[in-house]
Tab-separated table of C-alpha atoms and ligand atoms in Angstrom:
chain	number	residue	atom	x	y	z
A	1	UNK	CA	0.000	0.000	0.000
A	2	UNK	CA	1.675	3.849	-0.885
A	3	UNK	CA	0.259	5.857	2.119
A	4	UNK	CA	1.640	8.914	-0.708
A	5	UNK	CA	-0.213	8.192	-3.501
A	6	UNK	CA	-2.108	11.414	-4.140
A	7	UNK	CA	-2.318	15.024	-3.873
A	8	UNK	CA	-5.982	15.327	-2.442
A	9	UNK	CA	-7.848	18.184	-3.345
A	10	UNK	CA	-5.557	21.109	-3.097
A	11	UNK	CA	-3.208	19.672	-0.495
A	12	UNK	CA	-0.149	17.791	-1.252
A	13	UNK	CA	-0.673	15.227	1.747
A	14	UNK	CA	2.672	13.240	1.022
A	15	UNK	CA	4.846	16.686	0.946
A	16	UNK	CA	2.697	17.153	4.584
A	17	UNK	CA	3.317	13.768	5.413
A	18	UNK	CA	6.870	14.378	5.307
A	19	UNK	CA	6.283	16.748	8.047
A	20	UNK	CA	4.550	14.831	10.667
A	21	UNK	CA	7.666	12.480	12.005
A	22	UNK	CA	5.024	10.321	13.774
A	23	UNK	CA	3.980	9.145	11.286
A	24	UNK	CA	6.979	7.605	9.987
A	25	UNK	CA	6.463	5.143	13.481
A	26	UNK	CA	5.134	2.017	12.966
A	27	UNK	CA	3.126	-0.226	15.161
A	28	UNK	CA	4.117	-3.659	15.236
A	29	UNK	CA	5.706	-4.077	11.429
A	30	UNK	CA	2.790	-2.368	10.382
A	31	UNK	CA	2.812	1.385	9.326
A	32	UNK	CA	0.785	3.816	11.640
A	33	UNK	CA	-2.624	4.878	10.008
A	34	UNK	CA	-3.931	7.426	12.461
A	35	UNK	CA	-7.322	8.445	12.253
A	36	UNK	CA	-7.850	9.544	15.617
A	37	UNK	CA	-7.635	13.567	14.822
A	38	UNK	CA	-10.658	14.765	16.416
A	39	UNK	CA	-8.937	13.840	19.659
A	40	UNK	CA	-6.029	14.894	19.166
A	41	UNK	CA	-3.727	15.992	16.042
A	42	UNK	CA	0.013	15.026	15.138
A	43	UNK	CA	2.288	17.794	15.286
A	44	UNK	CA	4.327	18.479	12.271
A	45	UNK	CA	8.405	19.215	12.590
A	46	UNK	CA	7.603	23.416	12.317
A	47	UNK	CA	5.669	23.020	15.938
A	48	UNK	CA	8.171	20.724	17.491
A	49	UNK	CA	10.663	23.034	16.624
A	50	UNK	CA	9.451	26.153	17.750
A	51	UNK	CA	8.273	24.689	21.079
A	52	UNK	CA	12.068	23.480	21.332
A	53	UNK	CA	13.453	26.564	20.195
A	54	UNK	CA	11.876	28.689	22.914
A	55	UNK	CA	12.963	26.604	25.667
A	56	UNK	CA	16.718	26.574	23.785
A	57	UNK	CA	17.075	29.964	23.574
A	58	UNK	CA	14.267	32.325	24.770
A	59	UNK	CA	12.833	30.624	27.920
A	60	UNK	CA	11.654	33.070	30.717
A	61	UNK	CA	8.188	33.914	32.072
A	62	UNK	CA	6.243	36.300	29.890
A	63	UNK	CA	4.949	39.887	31.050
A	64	UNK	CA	7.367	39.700	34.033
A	65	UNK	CA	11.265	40.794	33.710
A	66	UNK	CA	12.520	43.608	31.627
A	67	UNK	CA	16.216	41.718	30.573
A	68	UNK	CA	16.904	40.406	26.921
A	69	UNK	CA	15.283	36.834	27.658
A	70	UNK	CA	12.041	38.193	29.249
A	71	UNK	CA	11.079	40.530	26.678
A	72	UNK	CA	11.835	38.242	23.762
A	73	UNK	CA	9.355	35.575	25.685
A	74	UNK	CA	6.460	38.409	26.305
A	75	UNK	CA	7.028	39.489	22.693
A	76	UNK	CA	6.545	35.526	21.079
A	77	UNK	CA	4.119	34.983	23.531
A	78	UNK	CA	2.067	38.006	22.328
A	79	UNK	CA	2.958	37.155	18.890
A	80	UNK	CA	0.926	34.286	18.656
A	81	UNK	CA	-2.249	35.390	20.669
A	82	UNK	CA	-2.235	38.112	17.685
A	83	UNK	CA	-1.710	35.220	14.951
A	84	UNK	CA	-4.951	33.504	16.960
A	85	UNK	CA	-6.696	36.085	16.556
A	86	UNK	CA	-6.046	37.259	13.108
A	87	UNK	CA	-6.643	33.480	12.082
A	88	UNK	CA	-10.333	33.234	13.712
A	89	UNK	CA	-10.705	37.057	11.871
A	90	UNK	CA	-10.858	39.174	15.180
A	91	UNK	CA	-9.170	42.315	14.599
A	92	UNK	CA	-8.245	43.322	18.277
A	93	UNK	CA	-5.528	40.411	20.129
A	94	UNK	CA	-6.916	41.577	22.983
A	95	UNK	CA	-10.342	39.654	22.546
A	96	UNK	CA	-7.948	36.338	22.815
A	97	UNK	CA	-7.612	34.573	26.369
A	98	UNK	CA	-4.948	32.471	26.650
A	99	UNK	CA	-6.093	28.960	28.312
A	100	UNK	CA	-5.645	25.611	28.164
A	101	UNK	CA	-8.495	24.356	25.276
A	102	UNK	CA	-11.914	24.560	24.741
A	103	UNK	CA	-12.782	22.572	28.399
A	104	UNK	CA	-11.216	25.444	30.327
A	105	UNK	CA	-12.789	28.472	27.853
A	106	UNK	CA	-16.055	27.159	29.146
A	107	UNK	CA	-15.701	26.754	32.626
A	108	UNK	CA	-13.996	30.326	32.335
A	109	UNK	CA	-17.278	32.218	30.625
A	110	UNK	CA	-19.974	29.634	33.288
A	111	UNK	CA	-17.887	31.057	36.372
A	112	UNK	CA	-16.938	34.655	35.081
A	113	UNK	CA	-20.197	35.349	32.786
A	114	UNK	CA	-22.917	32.916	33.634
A	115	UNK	CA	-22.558	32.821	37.853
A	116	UNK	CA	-22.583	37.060	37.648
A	117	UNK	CA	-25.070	37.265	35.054
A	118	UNK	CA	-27.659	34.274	35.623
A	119	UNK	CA	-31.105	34.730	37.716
A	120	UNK	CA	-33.157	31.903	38.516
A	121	UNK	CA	-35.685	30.783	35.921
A	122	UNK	CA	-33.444	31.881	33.134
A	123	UNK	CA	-32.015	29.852	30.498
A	124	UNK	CA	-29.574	28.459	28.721
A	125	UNK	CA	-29.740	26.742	25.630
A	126	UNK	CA	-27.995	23.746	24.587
A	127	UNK	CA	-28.358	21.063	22.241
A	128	UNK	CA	-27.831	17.282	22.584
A	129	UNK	CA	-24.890	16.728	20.035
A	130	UNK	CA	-22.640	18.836	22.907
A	131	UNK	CA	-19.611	17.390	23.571
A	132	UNK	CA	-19.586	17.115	27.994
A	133	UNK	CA	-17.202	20.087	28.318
A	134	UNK	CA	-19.936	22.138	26.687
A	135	UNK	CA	-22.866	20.940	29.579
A	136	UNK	CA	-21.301	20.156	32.624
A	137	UNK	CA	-20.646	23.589	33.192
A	138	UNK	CA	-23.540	24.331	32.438
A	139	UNK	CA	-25.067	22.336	34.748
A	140	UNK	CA	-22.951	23.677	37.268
A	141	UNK	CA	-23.617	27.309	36.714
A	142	UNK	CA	-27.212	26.289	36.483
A	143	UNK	CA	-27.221	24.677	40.209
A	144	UNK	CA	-25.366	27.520	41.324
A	145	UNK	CA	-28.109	30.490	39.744
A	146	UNK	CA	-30.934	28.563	39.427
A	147	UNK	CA	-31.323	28.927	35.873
A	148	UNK	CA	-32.710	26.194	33.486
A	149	UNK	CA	-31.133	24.820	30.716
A	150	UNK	CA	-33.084	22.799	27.283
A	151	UNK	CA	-31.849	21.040	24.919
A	152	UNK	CA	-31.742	21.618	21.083
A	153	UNK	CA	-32.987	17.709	19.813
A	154	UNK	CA	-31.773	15.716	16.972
A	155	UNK	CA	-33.334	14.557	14.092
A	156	UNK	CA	-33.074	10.952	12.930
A	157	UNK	CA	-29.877	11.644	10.296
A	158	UNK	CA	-28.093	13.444	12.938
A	159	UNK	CA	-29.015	17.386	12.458
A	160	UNK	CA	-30.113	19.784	14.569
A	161	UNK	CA	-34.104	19.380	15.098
A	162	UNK	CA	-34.751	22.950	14.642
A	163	UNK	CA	-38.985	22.952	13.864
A	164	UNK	CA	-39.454	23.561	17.869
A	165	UNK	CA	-36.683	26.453	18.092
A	166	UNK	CA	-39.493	29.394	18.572
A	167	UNK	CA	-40.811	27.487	21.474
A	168	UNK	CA	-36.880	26.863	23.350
A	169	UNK	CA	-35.110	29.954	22.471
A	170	UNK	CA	-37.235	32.872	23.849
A	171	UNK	CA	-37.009	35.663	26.042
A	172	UNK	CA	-35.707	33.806	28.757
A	173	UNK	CA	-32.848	32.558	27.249
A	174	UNK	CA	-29.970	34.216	28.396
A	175	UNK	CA	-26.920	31.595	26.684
A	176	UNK	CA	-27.181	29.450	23.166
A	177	UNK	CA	-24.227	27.011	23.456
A	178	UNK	CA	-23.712	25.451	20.873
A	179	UNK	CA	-21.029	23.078	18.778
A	180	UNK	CA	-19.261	24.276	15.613
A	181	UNK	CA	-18.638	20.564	14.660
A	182	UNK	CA	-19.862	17.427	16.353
A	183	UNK	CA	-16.829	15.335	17.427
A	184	UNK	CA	-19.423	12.561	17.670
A	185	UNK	CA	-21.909	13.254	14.525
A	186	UNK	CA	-19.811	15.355	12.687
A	187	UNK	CA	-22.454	17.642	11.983
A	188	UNK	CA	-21.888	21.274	10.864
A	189	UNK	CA	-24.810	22.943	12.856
A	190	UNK	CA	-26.434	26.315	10.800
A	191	UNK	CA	-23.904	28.223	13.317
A	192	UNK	CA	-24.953	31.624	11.785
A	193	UNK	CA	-28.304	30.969	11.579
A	194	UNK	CA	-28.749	30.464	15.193
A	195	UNK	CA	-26.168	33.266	16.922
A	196	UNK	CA	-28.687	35.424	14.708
A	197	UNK	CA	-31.729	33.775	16.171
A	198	UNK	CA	-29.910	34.203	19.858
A	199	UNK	CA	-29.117	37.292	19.323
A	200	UNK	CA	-32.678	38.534	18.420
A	201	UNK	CA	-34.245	37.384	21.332
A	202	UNK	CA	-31.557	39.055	23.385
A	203	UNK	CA	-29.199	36.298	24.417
A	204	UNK	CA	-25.849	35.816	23.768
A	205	UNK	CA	-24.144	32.987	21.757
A	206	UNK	CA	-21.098	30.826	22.338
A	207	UNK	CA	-20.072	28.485	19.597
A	208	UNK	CA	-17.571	25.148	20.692
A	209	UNK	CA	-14.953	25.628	18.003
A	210	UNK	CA	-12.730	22.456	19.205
A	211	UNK	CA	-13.678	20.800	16.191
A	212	UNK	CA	-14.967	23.793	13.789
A	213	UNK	CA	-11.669	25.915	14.284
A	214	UNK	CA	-8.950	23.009	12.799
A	215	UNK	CA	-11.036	22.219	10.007
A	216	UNK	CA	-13.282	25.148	8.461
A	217	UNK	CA	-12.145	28.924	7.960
A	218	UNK	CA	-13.587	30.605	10.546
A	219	UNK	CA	-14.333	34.371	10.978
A	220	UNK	CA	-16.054	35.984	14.298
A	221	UNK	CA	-16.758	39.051	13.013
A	222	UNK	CA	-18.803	37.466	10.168
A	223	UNK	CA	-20.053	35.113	12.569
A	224	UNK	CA	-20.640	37.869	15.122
A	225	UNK	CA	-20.470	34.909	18.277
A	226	UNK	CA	-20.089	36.236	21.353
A	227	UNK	CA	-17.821	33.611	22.787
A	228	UNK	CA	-15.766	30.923	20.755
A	229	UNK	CA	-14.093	28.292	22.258
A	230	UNK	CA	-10.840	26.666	20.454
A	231	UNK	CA	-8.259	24.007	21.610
A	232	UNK	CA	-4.879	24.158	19.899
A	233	UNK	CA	-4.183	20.734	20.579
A	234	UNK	CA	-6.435	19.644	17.411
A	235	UNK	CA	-4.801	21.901	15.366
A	236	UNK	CA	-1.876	21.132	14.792
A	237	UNK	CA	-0.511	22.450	18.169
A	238	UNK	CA	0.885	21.428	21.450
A	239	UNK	CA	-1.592	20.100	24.447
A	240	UNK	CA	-2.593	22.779	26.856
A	241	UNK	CA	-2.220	25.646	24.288
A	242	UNK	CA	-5.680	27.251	23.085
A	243	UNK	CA	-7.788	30.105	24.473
A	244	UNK	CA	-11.221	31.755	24.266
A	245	UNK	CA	-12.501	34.317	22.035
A	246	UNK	CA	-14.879	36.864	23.375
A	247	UNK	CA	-16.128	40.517	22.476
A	248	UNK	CA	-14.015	43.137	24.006
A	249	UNK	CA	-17.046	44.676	25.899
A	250	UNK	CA	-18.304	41.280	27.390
A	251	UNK	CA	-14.827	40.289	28.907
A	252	UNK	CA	-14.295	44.401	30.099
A	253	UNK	CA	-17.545	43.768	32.130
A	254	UNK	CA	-16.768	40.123	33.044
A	255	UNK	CA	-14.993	39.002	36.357
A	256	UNK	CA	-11.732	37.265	36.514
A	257	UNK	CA	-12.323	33.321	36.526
A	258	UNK	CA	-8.813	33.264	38.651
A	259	UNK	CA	-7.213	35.058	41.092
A	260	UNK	CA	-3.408	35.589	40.934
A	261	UNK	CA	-0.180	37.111	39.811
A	262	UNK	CA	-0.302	39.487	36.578
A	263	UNK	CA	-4.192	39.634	36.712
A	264	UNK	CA	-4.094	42.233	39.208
A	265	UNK	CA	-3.705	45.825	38.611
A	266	UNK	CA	-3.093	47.209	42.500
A	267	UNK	CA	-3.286	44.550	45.476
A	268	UNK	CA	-4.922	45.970	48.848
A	269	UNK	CA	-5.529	43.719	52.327
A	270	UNK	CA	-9.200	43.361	51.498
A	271	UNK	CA	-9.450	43.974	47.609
A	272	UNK	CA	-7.685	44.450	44.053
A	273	UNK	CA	-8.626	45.981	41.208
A	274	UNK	CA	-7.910	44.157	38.109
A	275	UNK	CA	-5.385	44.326	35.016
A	276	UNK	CA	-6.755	45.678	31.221
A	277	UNK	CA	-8.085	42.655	29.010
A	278	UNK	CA	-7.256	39.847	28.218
A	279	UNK	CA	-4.610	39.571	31.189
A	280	UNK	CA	-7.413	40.027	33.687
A	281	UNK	CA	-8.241	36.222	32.757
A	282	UNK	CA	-4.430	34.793	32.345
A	283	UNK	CA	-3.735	34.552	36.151
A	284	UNK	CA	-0.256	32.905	37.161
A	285	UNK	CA	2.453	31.759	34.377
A	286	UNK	CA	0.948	30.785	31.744
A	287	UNK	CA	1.373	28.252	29.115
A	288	UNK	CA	3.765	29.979	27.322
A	289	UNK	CA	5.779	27.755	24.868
A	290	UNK	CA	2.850	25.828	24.287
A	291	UNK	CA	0.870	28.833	22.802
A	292	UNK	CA	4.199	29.786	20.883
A	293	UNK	CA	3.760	26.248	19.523
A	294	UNK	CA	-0.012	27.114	18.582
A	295	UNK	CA	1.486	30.229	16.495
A	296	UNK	CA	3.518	27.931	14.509
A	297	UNK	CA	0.785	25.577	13.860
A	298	UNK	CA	-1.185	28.453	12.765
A	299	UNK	CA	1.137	29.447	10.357
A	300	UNK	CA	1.516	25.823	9.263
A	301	UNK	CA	-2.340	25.516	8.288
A	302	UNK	CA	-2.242	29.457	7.024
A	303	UNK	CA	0.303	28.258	4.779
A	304	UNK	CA	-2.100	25.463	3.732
A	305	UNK	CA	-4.907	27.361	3.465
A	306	UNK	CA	-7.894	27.052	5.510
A	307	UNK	CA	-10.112	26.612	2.119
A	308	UNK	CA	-7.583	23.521	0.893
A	309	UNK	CA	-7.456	22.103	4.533
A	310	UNK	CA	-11.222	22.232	4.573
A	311	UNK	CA	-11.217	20.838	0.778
A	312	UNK	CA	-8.893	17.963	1.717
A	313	UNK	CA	-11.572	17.065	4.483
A	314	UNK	CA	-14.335	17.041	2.145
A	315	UNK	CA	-12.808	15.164	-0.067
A	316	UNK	CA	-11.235	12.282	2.339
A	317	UNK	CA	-14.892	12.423	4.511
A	318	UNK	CA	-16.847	11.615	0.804
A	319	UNK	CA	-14.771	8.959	0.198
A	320	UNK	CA	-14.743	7.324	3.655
A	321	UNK	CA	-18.044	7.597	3.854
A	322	UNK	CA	-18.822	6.113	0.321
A	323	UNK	CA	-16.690	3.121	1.523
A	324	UNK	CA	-17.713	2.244	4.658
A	325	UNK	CA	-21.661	2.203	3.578
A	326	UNK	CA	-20.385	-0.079	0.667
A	327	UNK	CA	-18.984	-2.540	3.169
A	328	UNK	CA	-22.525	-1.572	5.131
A	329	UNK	CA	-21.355	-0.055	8.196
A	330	UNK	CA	-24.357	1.665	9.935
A	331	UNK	CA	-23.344	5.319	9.753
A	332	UNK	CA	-24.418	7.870	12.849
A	333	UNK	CA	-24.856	11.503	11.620
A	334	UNK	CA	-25.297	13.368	7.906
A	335	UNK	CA	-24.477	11.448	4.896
A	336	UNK	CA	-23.465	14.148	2.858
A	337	UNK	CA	-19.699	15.225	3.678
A	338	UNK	CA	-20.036	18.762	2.220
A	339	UNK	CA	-22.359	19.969	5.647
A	340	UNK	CA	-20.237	17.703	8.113
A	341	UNK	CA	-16.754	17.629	9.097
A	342	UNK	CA	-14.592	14.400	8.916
A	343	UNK	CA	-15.876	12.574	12.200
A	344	UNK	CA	-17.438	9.464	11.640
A	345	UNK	CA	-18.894	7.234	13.801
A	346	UNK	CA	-20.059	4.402	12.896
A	347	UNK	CA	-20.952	1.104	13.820
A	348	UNK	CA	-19.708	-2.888	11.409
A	349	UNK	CA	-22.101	-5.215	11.921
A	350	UNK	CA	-22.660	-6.148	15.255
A	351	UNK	CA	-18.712	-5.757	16.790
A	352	UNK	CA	-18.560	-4.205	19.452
A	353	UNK	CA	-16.420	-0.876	19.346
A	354	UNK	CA	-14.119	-1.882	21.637
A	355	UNK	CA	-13.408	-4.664	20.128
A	356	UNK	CA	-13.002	-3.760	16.630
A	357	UNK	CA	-10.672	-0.317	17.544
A	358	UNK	CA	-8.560	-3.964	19.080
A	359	UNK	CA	-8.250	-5.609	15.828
A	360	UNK	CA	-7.258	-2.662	14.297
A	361	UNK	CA	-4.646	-1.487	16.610
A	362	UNK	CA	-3.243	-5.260	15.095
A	363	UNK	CA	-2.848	-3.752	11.828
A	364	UNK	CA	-1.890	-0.584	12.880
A	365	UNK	CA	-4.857	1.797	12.925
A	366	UNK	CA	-5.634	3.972	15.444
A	367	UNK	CA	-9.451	4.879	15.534
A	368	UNK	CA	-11.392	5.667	18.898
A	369	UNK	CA	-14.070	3.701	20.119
A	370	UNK	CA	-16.361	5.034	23.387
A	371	UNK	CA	-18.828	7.839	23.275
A	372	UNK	CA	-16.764	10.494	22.653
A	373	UNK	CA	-17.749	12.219	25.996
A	374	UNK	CA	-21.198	12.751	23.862
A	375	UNK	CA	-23.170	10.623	25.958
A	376	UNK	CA	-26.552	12.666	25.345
A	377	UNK	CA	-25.660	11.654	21.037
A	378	UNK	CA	-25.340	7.546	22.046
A	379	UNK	CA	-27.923	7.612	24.558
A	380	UNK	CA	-30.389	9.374	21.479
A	381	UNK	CA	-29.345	6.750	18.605
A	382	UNK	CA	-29.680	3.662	20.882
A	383	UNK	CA	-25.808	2.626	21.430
A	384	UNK	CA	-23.705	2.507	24.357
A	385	UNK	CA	-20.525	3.709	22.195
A	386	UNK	CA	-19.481	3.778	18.431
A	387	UNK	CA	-15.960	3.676	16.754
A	388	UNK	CA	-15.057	6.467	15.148
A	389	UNK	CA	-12.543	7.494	12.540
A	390	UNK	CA	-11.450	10.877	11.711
A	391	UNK	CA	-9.436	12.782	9.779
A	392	UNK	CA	-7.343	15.766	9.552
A	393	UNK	CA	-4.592	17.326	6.225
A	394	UNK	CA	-1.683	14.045	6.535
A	395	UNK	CA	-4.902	11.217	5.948
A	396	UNK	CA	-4.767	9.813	2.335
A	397	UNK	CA	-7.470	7.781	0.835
A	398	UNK	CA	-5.504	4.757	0.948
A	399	UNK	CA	-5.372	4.935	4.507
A	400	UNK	CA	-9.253	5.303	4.571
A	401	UNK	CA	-9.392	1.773	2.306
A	402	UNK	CA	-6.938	0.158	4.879
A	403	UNK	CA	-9.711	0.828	7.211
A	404	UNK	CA	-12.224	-0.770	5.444
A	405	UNK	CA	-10.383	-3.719	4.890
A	406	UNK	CA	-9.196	-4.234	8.212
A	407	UNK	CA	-13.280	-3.933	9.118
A	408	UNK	CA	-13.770	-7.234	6.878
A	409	UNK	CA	-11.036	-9.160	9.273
A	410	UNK	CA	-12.909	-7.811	12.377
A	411	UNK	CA	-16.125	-8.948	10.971
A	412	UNK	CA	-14.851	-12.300	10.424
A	413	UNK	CA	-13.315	-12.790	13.816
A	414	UNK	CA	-16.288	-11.352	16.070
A	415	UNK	CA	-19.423	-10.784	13.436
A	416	UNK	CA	-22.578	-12.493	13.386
B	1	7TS	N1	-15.885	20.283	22.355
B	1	7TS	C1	-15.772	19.416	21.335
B	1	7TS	C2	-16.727	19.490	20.185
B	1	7TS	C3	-14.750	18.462	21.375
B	1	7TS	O1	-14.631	17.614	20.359
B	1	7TS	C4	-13.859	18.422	22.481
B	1	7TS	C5	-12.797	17.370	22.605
B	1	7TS	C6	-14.016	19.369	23.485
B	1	7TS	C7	-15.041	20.274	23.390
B	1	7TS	C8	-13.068	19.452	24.639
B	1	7TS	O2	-11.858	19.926	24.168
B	1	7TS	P1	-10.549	19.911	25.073
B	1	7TS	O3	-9.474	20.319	24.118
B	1	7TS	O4	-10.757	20.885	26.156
B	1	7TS	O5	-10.378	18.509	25.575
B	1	7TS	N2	-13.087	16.177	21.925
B	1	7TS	C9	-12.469	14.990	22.064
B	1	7TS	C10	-12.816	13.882	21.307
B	1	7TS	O6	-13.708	13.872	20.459
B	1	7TS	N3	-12.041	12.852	21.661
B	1	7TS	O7	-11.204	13.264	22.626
B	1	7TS	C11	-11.460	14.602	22.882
């Protein structure tokens, strides 16, 4: 099998390849196929490198010291929040919050938004394709005010049920949270359609980019969210780097989310008043090679192009998705790859996930099985779990038929 055999869309995936040194690894004597992106993606050389290269010859802590080393880690550090922010299309860094990923972003606007600005018997508005980390806090804030949250159903093919939305978003909905991209469905929800709708009946609207920002060009101002969550580690960049994007006005009025060094402006016995945005919300040292890392992977998939990584995914999703009904996997969300992302969860005849992600780990392919901390999505379809494969710009449609026909041997060993 040539894992390099094309140039897919408008990305030349074996010159990318060449990139990623992981996956020149094998696993057993079999090459690596790794189709487990929406968890987390490889890292190519460019954000290895400049994650070394800080801690080689720039390391200090940012926005402390005024010697060489100190300003040369403030100014990197600041660097890429501005590349973050030009890359999601906000004109103003200073709308960017350094944190770890999308799971902290949220907790950070349900403590410092939602427990200041919730009353009982208002709402929030969710929908049931959410990924955990965008309804436990949720729930939390909820206990906490005493406000209500509803859910957004599903229709049958995996969309957004939207025929009762008059009756859930209302007056009394304070919050729409809602996904970019399903990690579970892989769904593309109307995003646009609904911030509008939020916004009309006066609420404000976060959208979950963990899966949306890797994979489809994304612009706030266009999109005119209010918050937008986005985890670096799926895009190409280190763990732990990431941050949250919010309107300038919403995080001037907002309270810090933690107390600490740098967030502070002056420090009395009983109070403090607080530093400008966004360093009111980075308290402590921060993760600072990690988001340096995040600039370099953002100038890695700038380099790309957003509309050729997006292209590639359409491209790899219609094809994987063409073979695995062929084989007749039972597919959960749309069929159609041009309104989904490259997330697919599926289900080959009656094997258990767990046990086929097993026999493919034997041949060397690296899928997830589980519910994909979506547990509202499996608990709505009928199934405890499904495997899922997904993609990101180094997959290759040959590595999409290895899957396949590593399915037939796991069909034969545990089918009925
Ligand atoms: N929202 C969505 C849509 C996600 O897919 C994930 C992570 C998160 C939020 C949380 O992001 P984190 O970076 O803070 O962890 N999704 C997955 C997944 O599908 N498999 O592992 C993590």
């Amino acid at each position: 099998m040539s894992v390099t055999r094309e140039r897919s869309g408008a990305l030349d995936v074996a010159r990318i390849r060449a990139d990623f040194p992981v996956l020149e690894r094998t696993v057993g004597d079999k090459p690596l196929i790794y189709l487990d992106s929406a968890a987390t993606s490889q890292k190519p050389r460019q954000v290895i490198q400049a994650e070394a290269d800080f801690y080689a010859h720039h390391n200090a802590n940012a926005h402390r010291g005024i010697y060489l080393l100190a300003e040369e880690a403030t100014a990197m550090y600041e660097e890429a929040r501005a590349k973050l922010a030009r890359f999601i299309g906000s004109p103003d860094p200073a709308t960017i919050v350094f944190t770890r990923g999308t799971t902290e972003s949220t907790n950070l606007v349900a403590y410092a938004w939602a427990r200041r600005e919730l009353r009982e018997g208002d709402e929030i508005l969710l929908t049931e394709m959410e990924h955990h980390s965008n309804i436990v806090p949720w729930q939390l804030a909820a206990r906490d005010t005493g406000a209500v949250l509803r859910y957004i159903p599903l229709t049958d093919d995996g969309l957004l049920d939207l025929s009762e939305l008059e009756t859930l978003l209302t007056e009394r909905t304070r919050l729409l949270a809602v996904t970019g991209m399903s990690n579970s469905l892989g769904t593309l929800p109307p995003i646009k359609e609904l911030v509008e709708a939020a916004h009309a009946v006066g609420a404000l609207a976060l959208v979950d980019g963990a899966q949306l920002v890797p994979h489809v060009p994304v612009d706030v101002t266009e999109l005119d969210c209010d918050f937008l969550t986005i985890s670096g580690h799926k895009m190409l960049g280190p763990t732990a780097s990431g941050g949250l994007y919010a309107k300038r006005e919403l995080l001037e009025r907002m309270d810090p989310f933690l107390g600490g060094g740098h967030m502070i402006e002056e420090v009395f016995h009983d109070r403090s008043t607080w530093n400008e945005v966004p360093f009111k919300f980075e308290a402590g040292t921060m993760n600072i090679a990690q988001e340096i890392g995040l600039g370099a992977a953002i100038d890695y998939l700038e380099a790309l192009g957003m509309d050729n990584v997006r292209a590639h995914e359409v491209h790899i999703t219609e094809h994987a998705l063409r073979r695995l009904q062929e084989v007749g996997a039972r597919i959960f969300g749309p069929l159609d790859a041009e309104v989904r992302g490259g997330a697919i969860s599926f289900w080959y005849k009656d094997v258990h996930p767990h046990d086929l992600a097993t026999i493919l780990n034997e041949e060397g392919i690296a899928i997830r099985a589980g519910h994909h901390c979506s547990q509202l999505v499996m608990r709505r379809y009928g199934v405890p779990a499904t495997a899922r494969a997904s993609f990101y710009v180094y997959n290759t449609d040959d590595e999409v038929d290895a899957l396949v026909e590593a399915l037939a041997k796991a069909g034969d060993v545990f089918g009925s």
